[in-house]
PDB file of C-alpha atoms in Angstrom:
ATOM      1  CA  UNK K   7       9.792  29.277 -15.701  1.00  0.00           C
ATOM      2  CA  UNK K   8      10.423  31.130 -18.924  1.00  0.00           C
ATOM      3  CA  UNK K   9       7.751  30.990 -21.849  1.00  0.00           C
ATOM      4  CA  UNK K  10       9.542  28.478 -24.071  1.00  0.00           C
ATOM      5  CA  UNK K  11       9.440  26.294 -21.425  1.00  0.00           C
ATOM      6  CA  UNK K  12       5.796  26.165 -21.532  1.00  0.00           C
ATOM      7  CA  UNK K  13       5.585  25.972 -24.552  1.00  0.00           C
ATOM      8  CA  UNK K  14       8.073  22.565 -25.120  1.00  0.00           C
ATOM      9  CA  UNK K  15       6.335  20.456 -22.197  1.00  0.00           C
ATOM     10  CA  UNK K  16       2.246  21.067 -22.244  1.00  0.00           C
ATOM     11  CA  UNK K  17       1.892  19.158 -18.439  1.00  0.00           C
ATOM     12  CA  UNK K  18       4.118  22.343 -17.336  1.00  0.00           C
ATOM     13  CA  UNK K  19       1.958  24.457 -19.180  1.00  0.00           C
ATOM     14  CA  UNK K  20      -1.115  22.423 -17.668  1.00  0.00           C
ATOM     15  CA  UNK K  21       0.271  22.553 -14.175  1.00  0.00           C
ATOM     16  CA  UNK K  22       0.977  26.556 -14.245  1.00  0.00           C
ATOM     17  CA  UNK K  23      -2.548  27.028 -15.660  1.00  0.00           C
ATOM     18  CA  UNK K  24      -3.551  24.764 -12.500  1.00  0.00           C
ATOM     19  CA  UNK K  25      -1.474  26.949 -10.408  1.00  0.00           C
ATOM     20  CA  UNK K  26      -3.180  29.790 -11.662  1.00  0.00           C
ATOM     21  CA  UNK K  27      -6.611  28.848 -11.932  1.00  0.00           C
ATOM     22  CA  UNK K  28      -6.159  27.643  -8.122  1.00  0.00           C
ATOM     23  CA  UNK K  29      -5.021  30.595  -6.908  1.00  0.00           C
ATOM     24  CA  UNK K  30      -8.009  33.105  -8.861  1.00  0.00           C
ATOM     25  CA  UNK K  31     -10.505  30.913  -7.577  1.00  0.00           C
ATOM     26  CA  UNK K  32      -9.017  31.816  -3.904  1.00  0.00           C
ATOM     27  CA  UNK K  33      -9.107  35.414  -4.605  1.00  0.00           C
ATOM     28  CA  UNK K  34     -12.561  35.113  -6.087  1.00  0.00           C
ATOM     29  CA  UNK K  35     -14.017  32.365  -4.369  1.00  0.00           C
ATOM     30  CA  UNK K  36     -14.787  30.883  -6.978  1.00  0.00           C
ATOM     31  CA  UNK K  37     -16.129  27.205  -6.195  1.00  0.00           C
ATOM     32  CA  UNK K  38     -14.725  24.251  -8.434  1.00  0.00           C
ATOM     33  CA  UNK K  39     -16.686  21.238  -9.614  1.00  0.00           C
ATOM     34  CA  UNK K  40     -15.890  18.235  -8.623  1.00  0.00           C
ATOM     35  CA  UNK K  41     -14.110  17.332 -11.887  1.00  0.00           C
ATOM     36  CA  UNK K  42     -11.815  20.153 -11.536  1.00  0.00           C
ATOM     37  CA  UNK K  43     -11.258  19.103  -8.105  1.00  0.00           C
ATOM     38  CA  UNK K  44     -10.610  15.586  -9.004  1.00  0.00           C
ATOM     39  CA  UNK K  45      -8.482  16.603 -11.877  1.00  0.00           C
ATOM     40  CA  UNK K  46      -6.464  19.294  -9.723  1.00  0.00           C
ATOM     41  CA  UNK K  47      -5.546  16.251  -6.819  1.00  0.00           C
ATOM     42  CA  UNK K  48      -4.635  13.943  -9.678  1.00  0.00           C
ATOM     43  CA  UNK K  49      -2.202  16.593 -11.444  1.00  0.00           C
ATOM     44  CA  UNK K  50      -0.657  17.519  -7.663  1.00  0.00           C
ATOM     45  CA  UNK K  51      -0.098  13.951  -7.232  1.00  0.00           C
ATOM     46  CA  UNK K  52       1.492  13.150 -10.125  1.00  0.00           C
ATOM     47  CA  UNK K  53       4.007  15.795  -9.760  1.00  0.00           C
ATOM     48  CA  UNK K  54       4.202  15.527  -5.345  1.00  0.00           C
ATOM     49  CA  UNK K  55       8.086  15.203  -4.522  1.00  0.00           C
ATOM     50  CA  UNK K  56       6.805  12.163  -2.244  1.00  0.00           C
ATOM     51  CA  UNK K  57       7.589   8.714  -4.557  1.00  0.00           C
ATOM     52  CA  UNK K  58       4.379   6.932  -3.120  1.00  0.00           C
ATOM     53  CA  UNK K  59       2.271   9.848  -3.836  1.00  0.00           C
ATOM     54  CA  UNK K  60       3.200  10.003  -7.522  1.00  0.00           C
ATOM     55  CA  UNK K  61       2.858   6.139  -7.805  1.00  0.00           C
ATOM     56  CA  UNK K  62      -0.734   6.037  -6.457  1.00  0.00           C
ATOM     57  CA  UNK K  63      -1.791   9.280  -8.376  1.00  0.00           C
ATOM     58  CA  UNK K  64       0.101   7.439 -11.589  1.00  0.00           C
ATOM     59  CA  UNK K  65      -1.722   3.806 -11.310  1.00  0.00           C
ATOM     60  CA  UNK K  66      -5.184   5.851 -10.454  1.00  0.00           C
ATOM     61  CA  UNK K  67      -5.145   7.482 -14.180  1.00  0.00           C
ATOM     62  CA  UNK K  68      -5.576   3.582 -15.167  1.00  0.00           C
ATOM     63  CA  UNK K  69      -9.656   4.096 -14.313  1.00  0.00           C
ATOM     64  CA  UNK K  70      -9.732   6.603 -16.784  1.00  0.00           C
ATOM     65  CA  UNK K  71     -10.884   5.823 -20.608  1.00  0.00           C
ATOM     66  CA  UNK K  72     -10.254   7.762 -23.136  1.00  0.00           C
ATOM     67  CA  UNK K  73      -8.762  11.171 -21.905  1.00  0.00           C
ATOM     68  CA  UNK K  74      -6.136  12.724 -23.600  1.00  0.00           C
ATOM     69  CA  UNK K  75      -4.944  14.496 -20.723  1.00  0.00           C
ATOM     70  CA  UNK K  76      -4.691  11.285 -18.332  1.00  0.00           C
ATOM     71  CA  UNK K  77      -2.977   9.581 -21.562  1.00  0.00           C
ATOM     72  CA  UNK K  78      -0.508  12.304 -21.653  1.00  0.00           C
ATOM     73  CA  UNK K  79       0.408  12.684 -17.687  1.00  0.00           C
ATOM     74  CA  UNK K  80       0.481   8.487 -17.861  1.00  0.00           C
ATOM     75  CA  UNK K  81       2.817   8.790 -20.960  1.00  0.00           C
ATOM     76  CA  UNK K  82       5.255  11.500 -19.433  1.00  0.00           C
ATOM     77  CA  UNK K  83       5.411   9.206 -15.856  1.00  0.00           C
ATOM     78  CA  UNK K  84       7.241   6.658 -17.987  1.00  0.00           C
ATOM     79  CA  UNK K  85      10.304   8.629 -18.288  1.00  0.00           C
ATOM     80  CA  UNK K  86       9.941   9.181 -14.421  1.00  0.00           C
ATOM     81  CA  UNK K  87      13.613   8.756 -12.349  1.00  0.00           C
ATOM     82  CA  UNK K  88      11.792   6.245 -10.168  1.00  0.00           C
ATOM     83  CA  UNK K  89      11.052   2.346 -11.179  1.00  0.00           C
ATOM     84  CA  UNK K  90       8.123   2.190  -9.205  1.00  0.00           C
ATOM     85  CA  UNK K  91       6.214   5.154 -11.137  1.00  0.00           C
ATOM     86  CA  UNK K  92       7.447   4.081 -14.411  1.00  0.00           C
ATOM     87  CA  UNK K  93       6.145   0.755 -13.670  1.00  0.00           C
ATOM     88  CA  UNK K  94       3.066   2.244 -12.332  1.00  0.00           C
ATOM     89  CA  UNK K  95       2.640   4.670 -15.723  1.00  0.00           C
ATOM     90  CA  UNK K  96       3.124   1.539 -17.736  1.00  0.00           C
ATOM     91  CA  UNK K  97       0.288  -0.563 -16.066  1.00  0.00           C
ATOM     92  CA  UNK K  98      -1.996   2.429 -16.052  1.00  0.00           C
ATOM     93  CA  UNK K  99      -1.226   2.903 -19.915  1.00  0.00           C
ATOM     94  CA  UNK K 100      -2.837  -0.691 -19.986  1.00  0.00           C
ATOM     95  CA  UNK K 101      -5.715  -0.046 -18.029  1.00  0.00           C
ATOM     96  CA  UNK K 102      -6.961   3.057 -20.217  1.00  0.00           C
ATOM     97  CA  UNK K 103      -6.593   1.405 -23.335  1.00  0.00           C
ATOM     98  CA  UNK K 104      -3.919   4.198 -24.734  1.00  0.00           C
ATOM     99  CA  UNK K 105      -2.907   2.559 -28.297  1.00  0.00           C
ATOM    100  CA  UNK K 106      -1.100   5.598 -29.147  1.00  0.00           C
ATOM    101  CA  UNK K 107       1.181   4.753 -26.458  1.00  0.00           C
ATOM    102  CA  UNK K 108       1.996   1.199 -27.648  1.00  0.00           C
ATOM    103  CA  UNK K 109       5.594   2.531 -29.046  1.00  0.00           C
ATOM    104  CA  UNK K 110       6.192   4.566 -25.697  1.00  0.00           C
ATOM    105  CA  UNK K 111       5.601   1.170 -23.842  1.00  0.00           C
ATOM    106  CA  UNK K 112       7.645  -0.631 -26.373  1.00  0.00           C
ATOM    107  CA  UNK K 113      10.744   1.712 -25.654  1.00  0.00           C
ATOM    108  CA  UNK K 114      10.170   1.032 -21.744  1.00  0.00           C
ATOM    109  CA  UNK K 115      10.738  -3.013 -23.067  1.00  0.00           C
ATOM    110  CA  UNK K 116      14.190  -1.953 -22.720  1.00  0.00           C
ATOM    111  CA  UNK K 117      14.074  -0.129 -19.315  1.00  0.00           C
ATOM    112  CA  UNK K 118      16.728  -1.512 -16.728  1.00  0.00           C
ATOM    113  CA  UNK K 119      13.978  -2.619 -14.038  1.00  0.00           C
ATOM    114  CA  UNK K 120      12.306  -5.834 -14.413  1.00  0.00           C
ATOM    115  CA  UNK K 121       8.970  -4.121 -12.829  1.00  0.00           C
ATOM    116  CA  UNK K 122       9.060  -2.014 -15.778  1.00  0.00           C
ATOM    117  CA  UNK K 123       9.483  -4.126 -18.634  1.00  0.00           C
ATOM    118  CA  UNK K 124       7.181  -6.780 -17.116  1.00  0.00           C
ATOM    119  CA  UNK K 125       4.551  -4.165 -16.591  1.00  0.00           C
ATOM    120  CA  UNK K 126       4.960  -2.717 -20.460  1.00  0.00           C
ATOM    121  CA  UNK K 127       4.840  -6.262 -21.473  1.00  0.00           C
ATOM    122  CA  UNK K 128       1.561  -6.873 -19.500  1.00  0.00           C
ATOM    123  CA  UNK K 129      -0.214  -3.446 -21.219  1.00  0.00           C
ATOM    124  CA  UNK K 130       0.780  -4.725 -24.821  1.00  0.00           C
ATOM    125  CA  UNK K 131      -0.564  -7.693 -24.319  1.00  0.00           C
ATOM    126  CA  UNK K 132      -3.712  -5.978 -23.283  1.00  0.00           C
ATOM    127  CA  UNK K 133      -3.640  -4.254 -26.652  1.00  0.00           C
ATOM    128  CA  UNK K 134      -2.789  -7.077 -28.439  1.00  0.00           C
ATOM    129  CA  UNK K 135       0.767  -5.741 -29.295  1.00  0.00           C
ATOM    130  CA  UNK K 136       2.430  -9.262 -29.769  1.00  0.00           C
ATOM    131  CA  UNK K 137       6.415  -8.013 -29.188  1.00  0.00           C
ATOM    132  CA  UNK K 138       4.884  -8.273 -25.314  1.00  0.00           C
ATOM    133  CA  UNK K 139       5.473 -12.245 -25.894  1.00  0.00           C
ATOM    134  CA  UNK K 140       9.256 -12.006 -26.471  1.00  0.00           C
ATOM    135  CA  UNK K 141       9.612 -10.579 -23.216  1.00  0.00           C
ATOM    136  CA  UNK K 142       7.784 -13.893 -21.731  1.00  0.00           C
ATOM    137  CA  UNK K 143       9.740 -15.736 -23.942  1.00  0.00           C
ATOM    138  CA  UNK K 144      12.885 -14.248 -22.748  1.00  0.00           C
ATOM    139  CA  UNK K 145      11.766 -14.805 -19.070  1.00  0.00           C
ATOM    140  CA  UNK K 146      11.079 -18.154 -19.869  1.00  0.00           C
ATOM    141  CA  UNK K 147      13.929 -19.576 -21.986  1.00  0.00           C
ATOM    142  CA  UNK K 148      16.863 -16.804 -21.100  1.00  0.00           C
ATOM    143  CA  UNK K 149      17.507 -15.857 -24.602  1.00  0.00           C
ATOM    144  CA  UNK K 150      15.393 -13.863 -27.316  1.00  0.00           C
ATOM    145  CA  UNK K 151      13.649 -16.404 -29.933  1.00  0.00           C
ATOM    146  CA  UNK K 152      15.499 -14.937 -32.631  1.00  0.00           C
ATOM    147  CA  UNK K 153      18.362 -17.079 -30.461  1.00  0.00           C
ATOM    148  CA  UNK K 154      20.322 -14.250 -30.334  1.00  0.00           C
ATOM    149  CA  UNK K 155      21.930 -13.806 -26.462  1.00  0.00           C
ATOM    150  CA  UNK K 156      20.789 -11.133 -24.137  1.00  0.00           C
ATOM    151  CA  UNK K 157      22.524  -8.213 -23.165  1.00  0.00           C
ATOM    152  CA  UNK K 158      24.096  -8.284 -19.709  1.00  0.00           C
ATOM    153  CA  UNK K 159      21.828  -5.524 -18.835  1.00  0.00           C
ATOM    154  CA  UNK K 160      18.455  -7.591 -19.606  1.00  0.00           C
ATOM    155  CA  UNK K 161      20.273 -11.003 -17.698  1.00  0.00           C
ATOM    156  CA  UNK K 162      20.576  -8.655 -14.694  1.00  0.00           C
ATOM    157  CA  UNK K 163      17.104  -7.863 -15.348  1.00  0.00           C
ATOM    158  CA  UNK K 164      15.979 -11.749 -15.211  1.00  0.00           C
ATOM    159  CA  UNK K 165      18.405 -12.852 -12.274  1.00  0.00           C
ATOM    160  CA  UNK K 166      16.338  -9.786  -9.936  1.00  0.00           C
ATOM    161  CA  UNK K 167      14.431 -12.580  -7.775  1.00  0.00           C
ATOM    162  CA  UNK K 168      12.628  -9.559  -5.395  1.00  0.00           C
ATOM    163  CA  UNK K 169      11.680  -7.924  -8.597  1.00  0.00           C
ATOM    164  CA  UNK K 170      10.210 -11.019 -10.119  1.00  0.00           C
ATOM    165  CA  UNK K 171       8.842 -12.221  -7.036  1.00  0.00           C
ATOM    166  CA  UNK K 172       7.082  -8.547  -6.616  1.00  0.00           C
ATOM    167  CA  UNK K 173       5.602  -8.755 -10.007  1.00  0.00           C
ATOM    168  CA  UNK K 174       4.141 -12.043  -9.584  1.00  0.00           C
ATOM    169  CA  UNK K 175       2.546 -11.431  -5.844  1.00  0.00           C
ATOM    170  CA  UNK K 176       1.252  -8.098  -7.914  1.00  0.00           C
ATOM    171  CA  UNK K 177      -0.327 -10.336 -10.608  1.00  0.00           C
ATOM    172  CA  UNK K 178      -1.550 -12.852  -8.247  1.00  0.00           C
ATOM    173  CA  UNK K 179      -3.015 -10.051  -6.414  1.00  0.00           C
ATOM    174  CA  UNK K 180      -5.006  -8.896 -10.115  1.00  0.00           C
ATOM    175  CA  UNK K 181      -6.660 -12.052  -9.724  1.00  0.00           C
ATOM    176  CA  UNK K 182      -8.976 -11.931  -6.745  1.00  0.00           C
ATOM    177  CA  UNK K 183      -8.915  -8.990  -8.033  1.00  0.00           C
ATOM    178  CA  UNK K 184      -7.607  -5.684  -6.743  1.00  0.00           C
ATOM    179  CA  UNK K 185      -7.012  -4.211 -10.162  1.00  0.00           C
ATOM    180  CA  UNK K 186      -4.787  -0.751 -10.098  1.00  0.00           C
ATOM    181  CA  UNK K 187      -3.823  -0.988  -6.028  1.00  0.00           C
ATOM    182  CA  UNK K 188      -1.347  -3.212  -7.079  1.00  0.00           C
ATOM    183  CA  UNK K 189       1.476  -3.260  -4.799  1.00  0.00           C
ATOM    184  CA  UNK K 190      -0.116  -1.165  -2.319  1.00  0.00           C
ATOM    185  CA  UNK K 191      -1.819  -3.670  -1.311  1.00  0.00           C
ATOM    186  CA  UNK K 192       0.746  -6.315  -1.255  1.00  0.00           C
ATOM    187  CA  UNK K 193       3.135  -4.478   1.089  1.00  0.00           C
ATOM    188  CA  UNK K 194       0.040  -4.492   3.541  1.00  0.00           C
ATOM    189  CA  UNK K 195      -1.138  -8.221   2.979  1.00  0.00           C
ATOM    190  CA  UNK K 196       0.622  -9.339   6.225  1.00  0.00           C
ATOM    191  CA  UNK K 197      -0.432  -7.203   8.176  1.00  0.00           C
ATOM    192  CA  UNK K 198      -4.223  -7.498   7.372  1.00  0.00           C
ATOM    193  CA  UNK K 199      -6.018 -10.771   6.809  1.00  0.00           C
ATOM    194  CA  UNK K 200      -9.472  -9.269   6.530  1.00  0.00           C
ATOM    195  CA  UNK K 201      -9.314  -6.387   4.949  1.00  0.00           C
ATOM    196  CA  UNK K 202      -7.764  -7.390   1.654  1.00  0.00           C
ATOM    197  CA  UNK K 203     -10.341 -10.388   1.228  1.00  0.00           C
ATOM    198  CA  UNK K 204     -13.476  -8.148   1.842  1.00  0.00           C
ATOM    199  CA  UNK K 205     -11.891  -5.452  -0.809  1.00  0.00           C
ATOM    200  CA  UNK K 206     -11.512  -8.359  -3.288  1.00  0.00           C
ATOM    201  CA  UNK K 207     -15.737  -9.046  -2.446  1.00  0.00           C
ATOM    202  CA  UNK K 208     -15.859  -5.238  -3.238  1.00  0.00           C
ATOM    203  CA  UNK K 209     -14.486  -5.469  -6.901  1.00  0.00           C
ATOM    204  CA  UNK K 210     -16.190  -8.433  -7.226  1.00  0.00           C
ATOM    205  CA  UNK K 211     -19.621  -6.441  -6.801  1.00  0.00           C
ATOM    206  CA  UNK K 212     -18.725  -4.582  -9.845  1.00  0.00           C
ATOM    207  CA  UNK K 213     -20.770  -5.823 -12.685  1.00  0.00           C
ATOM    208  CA  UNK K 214     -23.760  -7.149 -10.095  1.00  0.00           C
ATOM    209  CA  UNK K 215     -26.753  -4.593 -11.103  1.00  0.00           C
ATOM    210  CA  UNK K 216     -28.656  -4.623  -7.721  1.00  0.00           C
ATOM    211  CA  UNK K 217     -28.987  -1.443  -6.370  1.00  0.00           C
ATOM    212  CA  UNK K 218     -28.307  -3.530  -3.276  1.00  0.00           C
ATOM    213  CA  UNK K 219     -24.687  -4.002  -4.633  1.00  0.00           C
ATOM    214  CA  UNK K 220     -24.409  -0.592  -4.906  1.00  0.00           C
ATOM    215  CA  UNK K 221     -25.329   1.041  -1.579  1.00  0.00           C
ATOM    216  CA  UNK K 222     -23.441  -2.088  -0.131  1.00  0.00           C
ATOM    217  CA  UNK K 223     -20.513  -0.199  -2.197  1.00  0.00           C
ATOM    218  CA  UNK K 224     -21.412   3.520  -1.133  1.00  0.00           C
ATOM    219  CA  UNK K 225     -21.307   2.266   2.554  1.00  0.00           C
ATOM    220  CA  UNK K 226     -17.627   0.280   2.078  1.00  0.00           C
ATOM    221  CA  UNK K 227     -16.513   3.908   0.675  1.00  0.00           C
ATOM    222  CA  UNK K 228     -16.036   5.248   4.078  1.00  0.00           C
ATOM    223  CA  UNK K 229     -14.881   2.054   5.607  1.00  0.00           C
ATOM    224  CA  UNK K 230     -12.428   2.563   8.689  1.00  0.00           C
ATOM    225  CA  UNK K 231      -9.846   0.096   6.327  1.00  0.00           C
ATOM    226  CA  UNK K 232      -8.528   2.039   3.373  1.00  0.00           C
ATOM    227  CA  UNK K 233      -7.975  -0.971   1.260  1.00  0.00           C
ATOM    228  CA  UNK K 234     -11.944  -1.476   1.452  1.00  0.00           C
ATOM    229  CA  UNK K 235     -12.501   2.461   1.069  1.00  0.00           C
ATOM    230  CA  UNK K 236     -10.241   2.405  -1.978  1.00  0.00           C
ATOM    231  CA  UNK K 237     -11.687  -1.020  -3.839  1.00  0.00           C
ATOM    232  CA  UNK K 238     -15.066   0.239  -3.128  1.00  0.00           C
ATOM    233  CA  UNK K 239     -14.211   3.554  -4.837  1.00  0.00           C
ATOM    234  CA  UNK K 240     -12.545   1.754  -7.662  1.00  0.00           C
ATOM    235  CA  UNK K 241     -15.861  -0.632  -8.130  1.00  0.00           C
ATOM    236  CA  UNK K 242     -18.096   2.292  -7.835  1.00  0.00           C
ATOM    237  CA  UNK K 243     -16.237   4.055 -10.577  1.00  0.00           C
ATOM    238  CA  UNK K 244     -16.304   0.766 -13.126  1.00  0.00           C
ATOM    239  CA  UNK K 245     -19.844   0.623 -12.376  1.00  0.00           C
ATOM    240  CA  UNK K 246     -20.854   3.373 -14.751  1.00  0.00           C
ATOM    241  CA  UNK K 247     -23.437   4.789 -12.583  1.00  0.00           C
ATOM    242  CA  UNK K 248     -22.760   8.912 -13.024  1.00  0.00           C
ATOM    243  CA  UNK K 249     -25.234   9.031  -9.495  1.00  0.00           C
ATOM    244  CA  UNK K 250     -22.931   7.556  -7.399  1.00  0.00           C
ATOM    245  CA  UNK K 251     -19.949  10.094  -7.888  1.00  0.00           C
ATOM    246  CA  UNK K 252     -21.861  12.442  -5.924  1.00  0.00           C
ATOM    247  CA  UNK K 253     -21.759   9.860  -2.839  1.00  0.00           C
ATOM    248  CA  UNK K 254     -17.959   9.325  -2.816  1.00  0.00           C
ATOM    249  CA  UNK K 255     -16.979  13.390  -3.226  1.00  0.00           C
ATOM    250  CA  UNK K 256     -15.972  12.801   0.348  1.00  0.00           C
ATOM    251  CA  UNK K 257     -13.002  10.580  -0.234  1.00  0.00           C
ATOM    252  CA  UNK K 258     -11.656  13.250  -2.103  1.00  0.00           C
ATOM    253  CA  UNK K 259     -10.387  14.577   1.299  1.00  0.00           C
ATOM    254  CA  UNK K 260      -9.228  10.722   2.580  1.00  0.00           C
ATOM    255  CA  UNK K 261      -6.335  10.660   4.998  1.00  0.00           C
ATOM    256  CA  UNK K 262      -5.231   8.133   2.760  1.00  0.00           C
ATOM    257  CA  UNK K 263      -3.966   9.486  -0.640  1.00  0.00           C
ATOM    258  CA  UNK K 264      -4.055   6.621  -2.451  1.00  0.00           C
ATOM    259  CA  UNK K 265      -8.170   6.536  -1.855  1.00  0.00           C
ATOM    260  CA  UNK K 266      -8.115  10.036  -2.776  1.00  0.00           C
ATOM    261  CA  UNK K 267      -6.405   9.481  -6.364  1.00  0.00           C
ATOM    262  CA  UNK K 268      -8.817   6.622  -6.561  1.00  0.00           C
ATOM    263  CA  UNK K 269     -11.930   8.949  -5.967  1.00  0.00           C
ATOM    264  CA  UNK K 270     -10.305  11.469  -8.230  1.00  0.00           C
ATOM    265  CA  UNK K 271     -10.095   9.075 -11.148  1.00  0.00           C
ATOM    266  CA  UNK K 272     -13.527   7.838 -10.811  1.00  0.00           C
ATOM    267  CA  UNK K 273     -15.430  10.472 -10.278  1.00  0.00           C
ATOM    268  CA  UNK K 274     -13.645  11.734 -13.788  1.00  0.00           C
ATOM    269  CA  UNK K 275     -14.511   8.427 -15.537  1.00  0.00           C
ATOM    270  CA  UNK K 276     -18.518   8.656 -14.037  1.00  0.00           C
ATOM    271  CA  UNK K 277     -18.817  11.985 -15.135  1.00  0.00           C
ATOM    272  CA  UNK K 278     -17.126  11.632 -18.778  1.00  0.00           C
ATOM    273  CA  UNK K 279     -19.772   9.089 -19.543  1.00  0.00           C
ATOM    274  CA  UNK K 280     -22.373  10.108 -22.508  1.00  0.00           C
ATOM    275  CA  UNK K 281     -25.496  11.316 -20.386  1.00  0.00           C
ATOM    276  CA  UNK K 282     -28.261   7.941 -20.590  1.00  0.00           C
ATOM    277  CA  UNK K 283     -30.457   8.315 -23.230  1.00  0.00           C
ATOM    278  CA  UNK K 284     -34.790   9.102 -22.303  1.00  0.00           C
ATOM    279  CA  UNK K 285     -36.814   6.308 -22.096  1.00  0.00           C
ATOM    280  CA  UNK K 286     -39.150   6.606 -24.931  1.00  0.00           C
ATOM    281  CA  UNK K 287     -42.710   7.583 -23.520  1.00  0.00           C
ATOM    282  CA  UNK K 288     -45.460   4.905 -23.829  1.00  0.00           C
ATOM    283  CA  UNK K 289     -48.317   5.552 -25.803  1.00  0.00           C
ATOM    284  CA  UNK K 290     -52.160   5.798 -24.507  1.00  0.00           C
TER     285      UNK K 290
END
């Protein structure tokens, strides 16, 4: 790894300082936050050899709002040599809002997967980027509306029925909802009938404000299902509450890894919140 290197491509540079930082806190024993935790499983993940891995740790960086550095490890993940984290980089571009990223997600329009383009399509619609309706359009009708043919490339693209038939379980799936867990969850959904309808109560739970809702959440985080464990993490993190990342620090260290990301991510979005502001004191 020569200097230039680092220079060219700031996640190497971020992943060497990681490297580096990891190994003087060793040495020193020095302790790490729980953000630099968090932020240390999410970088490993993105960059693990092991495809799954790098999809979950991908989609997780969805939770988080307005980070430059999640933006930019989201970003790079949609020139990954896999479909699935491409696909994953593009949804999670969606979920964080990342404007800048709108001409990135417009290039990945052309990729050859239909996850992919379906998944860019889905983001720019979410930023109101309207080019996402000629890719419905094309779906649709088979042809662009300018009337102009498609390429071979894109009818190979439409004619993928597993591909299409993936994306729409996945989207079916948003609904109840299970948000970023995506097709995690739908490779598991035959194999569990419970679990995946109590994780869709979970999300649901999100926006209740009884505290009730929210130690009912803090239990479900160490579930013996990981589907609950990981939509209770999720909820607890869109909940806003900077308390509760304290009470899911242990699913940092899940078995499952795709709970893990999921803690990671929220406990960065919890504690990237603007402290609450006093309560004015009454007068006497």
């Amino acid at each position: 790894m020569n200097m230039l290197n680092l220079q060219s491509k700031p996640w190497l540079k971020r992943a060497a300082t990681g490297w580096l930082l990891g190994m003087l806190m060793a040495c020193t024993g020095w302790a790490e936050t729980l953000t630099e935790k968090s932020w240390r499983i999410l970088n490993d993940g993105a960059t693990d050899t092991s495809l799954e891995k790098r999809t979950q740790a991908i989609s997780a960086l969805g939770l988080i709002q307005k980070d430059a550095h999640a933006e930019e490890l989201a970003s790079k993940a949609l020139t990954d040599n896999k479909a699935d984290v491409r696909a994953a980089a593009a949804t999670a571009l969606g979920g964080m809002n990342a404007t800048q990223a709108i001409p990135e997600l417009r290039m990945a329009l052309k990729d050859a997967d239909a996850g992919v383009v379906l998944a860019a399509a889905h983001s720019l619609l979410l930023m109101k980027d309207w080019t996402a309706y000629e890719v419905y359009y094309a779906v649709l009708t088979g042809k662009r509306k300018s009337g102009a043919s498609l390429l071979d490339q894109q009818k190979k693209m439409l004619q993928d029925k597993q591909k299409m038939a993936q994306f729409a379980a996945e989207t079916g799936i948003g609904f109840i909802p299970f948000g970023g867990l995506g097709m995690t969850v739908y490779k598991t959904l035959t194999k569990d009938d419970v679990s995946p309808v109590r994780a869709a109560a979970a999300k649901l739970l999100t926006n209740d404000p009884d505290p009730k809702s929210a130690d009912a959440l803090v239990e479900a985080a160490s579930d013996k299902s990981w589907i609950v464990r990981a939509a209770a993490v999720e909820a607890i993190g869109r909940r806003g509450n900077q308390a509760l990342a304290e009470k899911i620090a242990p699913n940092l260290d899940d078995e499952k890894s795709v709970v893990q990301y999921t803690a990671a991510a929220a406990i960065i979005r919890l504690n990237e919140l603007p402290p609450p502001k006093p309560r004015p004191q009454s007068k006497r």
